[in-house]
Amino acid sequence: DGGITQSPKYLFRKEGQNVTLSCEQNLNHDAMYWYRQDPGQGLRLIYYSQIVNDFQKGDIAEGYSVSREKKESFPLTVTSAQKNPTAFYLCASGSASVQETQYFGPGTRLLVL
Amino acid sequence: GENVEQHPSTLSVQEGDSAVIKCTYSDSASNYFPWYKQELGKRPQLIIDIRSNVGEKKDQRIAVTLNKTAKHFSLHITETQPEDSAVYFCAARGLDTSGTYKYIFGTGTRLKVLA
């Protein structure tokens, strides 16, 4: 878990503003994932990526965008089109190997002003 | 689409008793089933996992069982302690159409261990 970092820990968004959440890993994992967690709820998949310059939409991709320019980094942008962005955002990474699991970063809590 | 159902949503047990949480998955191609524990405001932490070629796995007070035929898997915690109180998530991993591993999570179980 220590190999995955997210920043910032808290983020405040104003109306109409795009904000970007950072996720970095030094575990040499191929796959990276973004999840959204609402209070008292489970984890819902936003976007995921297996290799550089390629990513797939998850179940709730609308209003979000991602990029994967480097293996270590998978930033998530919450656009103004996401009308209800207040949530806890978790980044995870995992190996393509069948032997390894998925590990989570510490999360970013996004609040709307 | 793929789905993982988790029950119960809340579970209260007396300290020292056992707790069982059950999950059912829909994708028969799922091959790996992790369980995560999440404390309030923290990240989910892997506590145990099981692969599709194994029926049971145990780690001290925690065990997981898998029934591939029925597409069920369960988490068993024995001799529960107050520090076991948390939200527990099950997940099922499979491959999507692009060959990428994708995890489907259950909705979570809030476990309260009463002292």
Short mmCIF file of C-alpha atoms in Angstrom, two decimals:
data_model
loop_
_atom_site.label_atom_id
_atom_site.label_comp_id
_atom_site.label_asym_id
_atom_site.label_seq_id
_atom_site.Cartn_x
_atom_site.Cartn_y
_atom_site.Cartn_z
CA ASP A 1 0.00 0.00 0.00
CA GLY A 2 2.81 2.42 0.74
CA GLY A 3 3.77 2.32 -2.94
CA ILE A 4 0.60 4.11 -4.03
CA THR A 5 0.20 7.79 -3.26
CA GLN A 6 -2.71 10.12 -3.87
CA SER A 7 -2.83 13.88 -3.57
CA PRO A 8 -4.26 16.01 -2.27
CA LYS A 9 -5.87 14.40 0.77
CA TYR A 10 -8.73 16.95 0.63
CA LEU A 11 -9.85 18.95 -2.39
CA PHE A 12 -12.46 21.66 -2.69
CA ARG A 13 -14.16 22.37 -5.97
CA LYS A 14 -16.09 25.45 -6.95
CA GLU A 15 -19.03 25.42 -9.33
CA GLY A 16 -17.96 25.05 -12.97
CA GLN A 17 -14.40 24.15 -12.07
CA ASN A 18 -12.39 21.18 -13.28
CA VAL A 19 -10.13 19.57 -10.69
CA THR A 20 -7.46 16.91 -11.05
CA LEU A 21 -6.67 14.19 -8.54
CA SER A 22 -3.21 12.71 -8.61
CA CYS A 23 -2.34 9.01 -8.31
CA GLU A 24 1.22 7.67 -8.46
CA GLN A 25 2.60 4.18 -7.86
CA ASN A 26 6.13 2.81 -7.66
CA LEU A 27 5.13 -0.86 -7.57
CA ASN A 28 5.74 -1.38 -11.29
CA HIS A 29 2.09 -2.34 -11.68
CA ASP A 30 0.61 -2.39 -15.15
CA ALA A 31 -3.02 -1.83 -14.20
CA MET A 32 -4.41 1.21 -12.43
CA TYR A 33 -7.99 1.96 -11.35
CA TRP A 34 -10.13 4.81 -10.09
CA TYR A 35 -13.08 4.21 -7.80
CA ARG A 36 -15.66 6.50 -6.27
CA GLN A 37 -17.07 5.82 -2.81
CA ASP A 38 -20.08 7.70 -1.47
CA PRO A 39 -20.80 7.76 2.28
CA GLY A 40 -21.92 4.36 3.51
CA GLN A 41 -21.67 2.92 0.01
CA GLY A 42 -19.48 0.51 -1.90
CA LEU A 43 -16.83 1.17 -4.53
CA ARG A 44 -17.86 2.08 -8.05
CA LEU A 45 -15.41 1.89 -10.94
CA ILE A 46 -14.81 5.12 -12.86
CA TYR A 47 -11.92 4.34 -15.22
CA TYR A 48 -9.17 1.76 -15.47
CA SER A 49 -6.04 1.23 -17.50
CA GLN A 50 -3.89 -1.79 -18.31
CA ILE A 51 -1.14 -0.10 -20.33
CA VAL A 52 0.21 3.35 -21.11
CA ASN A 53 -1.92 5.45 -23.46
CA ASP A 54 -4.90 3.12 -23.12
CA PHE A 55 -7.81 3.16 -20.69
CA GLN A 56 -11.39 1.93 -20.41
CA LYS A 57 -14.56 3.42 -19.00
CA GLY A 58 -15.96 1.88 -15.88
CA ASP A 59 -19.53 1.97 -14.66
CA ILE A 60 -19.71 5.70 -13.85
CA ALA A 61 -17.30 7.42 -16.27
CA GLU A 62 -19.59 10.33 -17.21
CA GLY A 63 -18.21 13.64 -15.99
CA TYR A 64 -14.70 12.26 -15.47
CA SER A 65 -11.60 11.98 -17.65
CA VAL A 66 -8.22 10.29 -17.24
CA SER A 67 -4.85 10.00 -18.91
CA ARG A 68 -2.12 7.38 -18.74
CA GLU A 69 1.01 8.94 -20.20
CA LYS A 70 3.34 7.13 -17.81
CA LYS A 71 3.10 3.70 -16.24
CA GLU A 72 3.47 5.20 -12.76
CA SER A 73 0.77 7.85 -13.05
CA PHE A 74 -2.98 7.83 -13.62
CA PRO A 75 -4.52 11.26 -12.88
CA LEU A 76 -8.28 11.69 -12.71
CA THR A 77 -10.00 14.94 -13.73
CA VAL A 78 -13.41 15.68 -12.32
CA THR A 79 -15.01 17.97 -14.87
CA SER A 80 -17.75 20.54 -14.43
CA ALA A 81 -20.07 18.07 -16.13
CA GLN A 82 -20.00 15.93 -12.98
CA LYS A 83 -22.86 17.53 -11.08
CA ASN A 84 -22.48 15.62 -7.84
CA PRO A 85 -18.75 15.12 -7.31
CA THR A 86 -18.67 15.05 -3.52
CA ALA A 87 -17.21 11.66 -2.63
CA PHE A 88 -14.13 9.76 -1.50
CA TYR A 89 -11.95 8.88 -4.50
CA LEU A 90 -9.71 5.84 -4.33
CA CYS A 91 -6.96 4.93 -6.74
CA ALA A 92 -5.68 1.37 -6.95
CA SER A 93 -3.05 -0.52 -8.87
CA GLY A 94 -2.41 -4.15 -9.63
CA SER A 95 -0.15 -6.41 -11.62
CA ALA A 96 -1.25 -8.11 -14.80
CA SER A 97 0.04 -11.29 -13.21
CA VAL A 98 -2.64 -13.68 -12.09
CA GLN A 99 -0.73 -14.06 -8.83
CA GLU A 100 -1.07 -10.51 -7.61
CA THR A 101 -3.92 -8.50 -6.16
CA GLN A 102 -5.02 -4.90 -6.22
CA TYR A 103 -3.81 -2.35 -3.67
CA PHE A 104 -5.39 0.98 -2.79
CA GLY A 105 -4.00 4.44 -2.28
CA PRO A 106 -5.00 6.53 0.78
CA GLY A 107 -7.78 8.35 -1.07
CA THR A 108 -8.79 11.94 -1.84
CA ARG A 109 -11.90 13.45 -0.33
CA LEU A 110 -13.52 15.89 -2.76
CA LEU A 111 -15.94 18.49 -1.46
CA VAL A 112 -17.94 21.09 -3.36
CA LEU A 113 -17.97 24.69 -2.13
CA GLY B 1 -23.51 -6.84 -16.58
CA GLU B 2 -21.39 -8.47 -13.93
CA ASN B 3 -22.65 -8.19 -10.38
CA VAL B 4 -21.58 -9.11 -6.86
CA GLU B 5 -24.20 -9.33 -4.14
CA GLN B 6 -23.11 -9.14 -0.51
CA HIS B 7 -25.07 -10.01 2.64
CA PRO B 8 -25.78 -8.91 5.26
CA SER B 9 -25.37 -5.16 4.98
CA THR B 10 -24.92 -4.86 8.75
CA LEU B 11 -23.89 -7.47 11.29
CA SER B 12 -23.59 -7.16 15.05
CA VAL B 13 -21.94 -9.91 17.09
CA GLN B 14 -20.81 -10.29 20.67
CA GLU B 15 -17.08 -10.28 21.26
CA GLY B 16 -15.75 -13.81 20.95
CA ASP B 17 -18.52 -14.97 18.63
CA SER B 18 -18.07 -15.76 14.93
CA ALA B 19 -19.11 -13.60 11.99
CA VAL B 20 -19.95 -14.78 8.48
CA ILE B 21 -20.36 -12.56 5.41
CA LYS B 22 -21.55 -14.02 2.12
CA CYS B 23 -21.13 -12.94 -1.50
CA THR B 24 -22.53 -14.19 -4.76
CA TYR B 25 -21.04 -13.33 -8.15
CA SER B 26 -22.53 -13.53 -11.62
CA ASP B 27 -19.52 -13.81 -13.97
CA SER B 28 -18.55 -17.48 -14.18
CA ALA B 29 -15.16 -16.43 -15.63
CA SER B 30 -14.17 -14.69 -12.38
CA ASN B 31 -10.99 -16.29 -11.08
CA TYR B 32 -9.93 -14.36 -7.99
CA PHE B 33 -11.83 -13.18 -4.93
CA PRO B 34 -10.25 -10.72 -2.45
CA TRP B 35 -11.76 -9.46 0.78
CA TYR B 36 -11.01 -5.96 2.03
CA LYS B 37 -11.46 -4.34 5.43
CA GLN B 38 -12.10 -0.60 5.52
CA GLU B 39 -11.99 1.47 8.68
CA LEU B 40 -13.70 4.85 8.79
CA GLY B 41 -12.01 7.36 6.49
CA LYS B 42 -9.26 4.94 5.52
CA ARG B 43 -8.37 2.97 2.41
CA PRO B 44 -9.58 -0.62 1.96
CA GLN B 45 -6.95 -3.09 3.14
CA LEU B 46 -6.67 -6.62 1.78
CA ILE B 47 -7.24 -9.15 4.55
CA ILE B 48 -7.51 -12.43 2.68
CA ASP B 49 -8.06 -13.69 -0.85
CA ILE B 50 -8.82 -16.91 -2.66
CA ARG B 51 -8.24 -18.08 -6.21
CA SER B 52 -10.64 -20.12 -8.24
CA ASN B 53 -8.61 -23.32 -8.02
CA VAL B 54 -8.88 -23.40 -4.22
CA GLY B 55 -11.94 -24.18 -2.09
CA GLU B 56 -10.83 -22.78 1.26
CA LYS B 57 -8.09 -20.63 2.73
CA LYS B 58 -7.37 -19.76 6.33
CA ASP B 59 -5.22 -17.14 8.01
CA GLN B 60 -5.38 -17.24 11.81
CA ARG B 61 -8.92 -16.12 12.77
CA ILE B 62 -9.98 -15.39 9.20
CA ALA B 63 -11.04 -17.90 6.57
CA VAL B 64 -12.60 -17.72 3.14
CA THR B 65 -14.51 -20.44 1.32
CA LEU B 66 -15.39 -20.62 -2.36
CA ASN B 67 -18.09 -22.65 -4.10
CA LYS B 68 -17.49 -22.19 -7.82
CA THR B 69 -20.49 -24.24 -8.84
CA ALA B 70 -22.87 -22.08 -6.87
CA LYS B 71 -20.78 -18.92 -7.45
CA HIS B 72 -20.70 -18.20 -3.73
CA PHE B 73 -17.82 -17.18 -1.49
CA SER B 74 -17.85 -16.35 2.19
CA LEU B 75 -15.69 -14.69 4.83
CA HIS B 76 -15.54 -16.27 8.27
CA ILE B 77 -14.10 -14.45 11.28
CA THR B 78 -13.79 -16.45 14.49
CA GLU B 79 -13.23 -15.20 18.06
CA THR B 80 -14.20 -11.67 17.03
CA GLN B 81 -12.58 -8.72 18.77
CA PRO B 82 -13.63 -5.06 18.98
CA GLU B 83 -10.87 -4.13 16.51
CA ASP B 84 -12.59 -6.29 13.91
CA SER B 85 -15.33 -3.64 13.74
CA ALA B 86 -15.19 -2.12 10.24
CA VAL B 87 -16.78 -2.35 6.82
CA TYR B 88 -15.86 -5.46 4.84
CA PHE B 89 -16.02 -5.65 1.04
CA CYS B 90 -15.87 -8.70 -1.16
CA ALA B 91 -14.82 -8.49 -4.80
CA ALA B 92 -14.63 -10.71 -7.85
CA ARG B 93 -12.01 -10.27 -10.53
CA GLY B 94 -12.46 -11.16 -14.17
CA LEU B 95 -11.22 -10.08 -17.57
CA ASP B 96 -13.04 -7.51 -19.62
CA THR B 97 -13.27 -7.63 -23.45
CA SER B 98 -9.91 -5.85 -23.81
CA GLY B 99 -8.12 -8.41 -21.64
CA THR B 100 -7.78 -6.08 -18.62
CA TYR B 101 -8.44 -7.28 -15.10
CA LYS B 102 -11.54 -5.66 -13.70
CA TYR B 103 -12.86 -5.92 -10.14
CA ILE B 104 -16.53 -5.89 -9.20
CA PHE B 105 -17.17 -5.05 -5.56
CA GLY B 106 -19.97 -6.00 -3.24
CA THR B 107 -21.84 -3.25 -1.44
CA GLY B 108 -20.13 -3.87 1.89
CA THR B 109 -21.00 -5.24 5.32
CA ARG B 110 -20.71 -3.08 8.42
CA LEU B 111 -19.53 -5.37 11.22
CA LYS B 112 -19.91 -4.26 14.83
CA VAL B 113 -18.31 -6.33 17.54
CA LEU B 114 -19.94 -5.59 20.87
CA ALA B 115 -17.73 -5.78 23.94
#
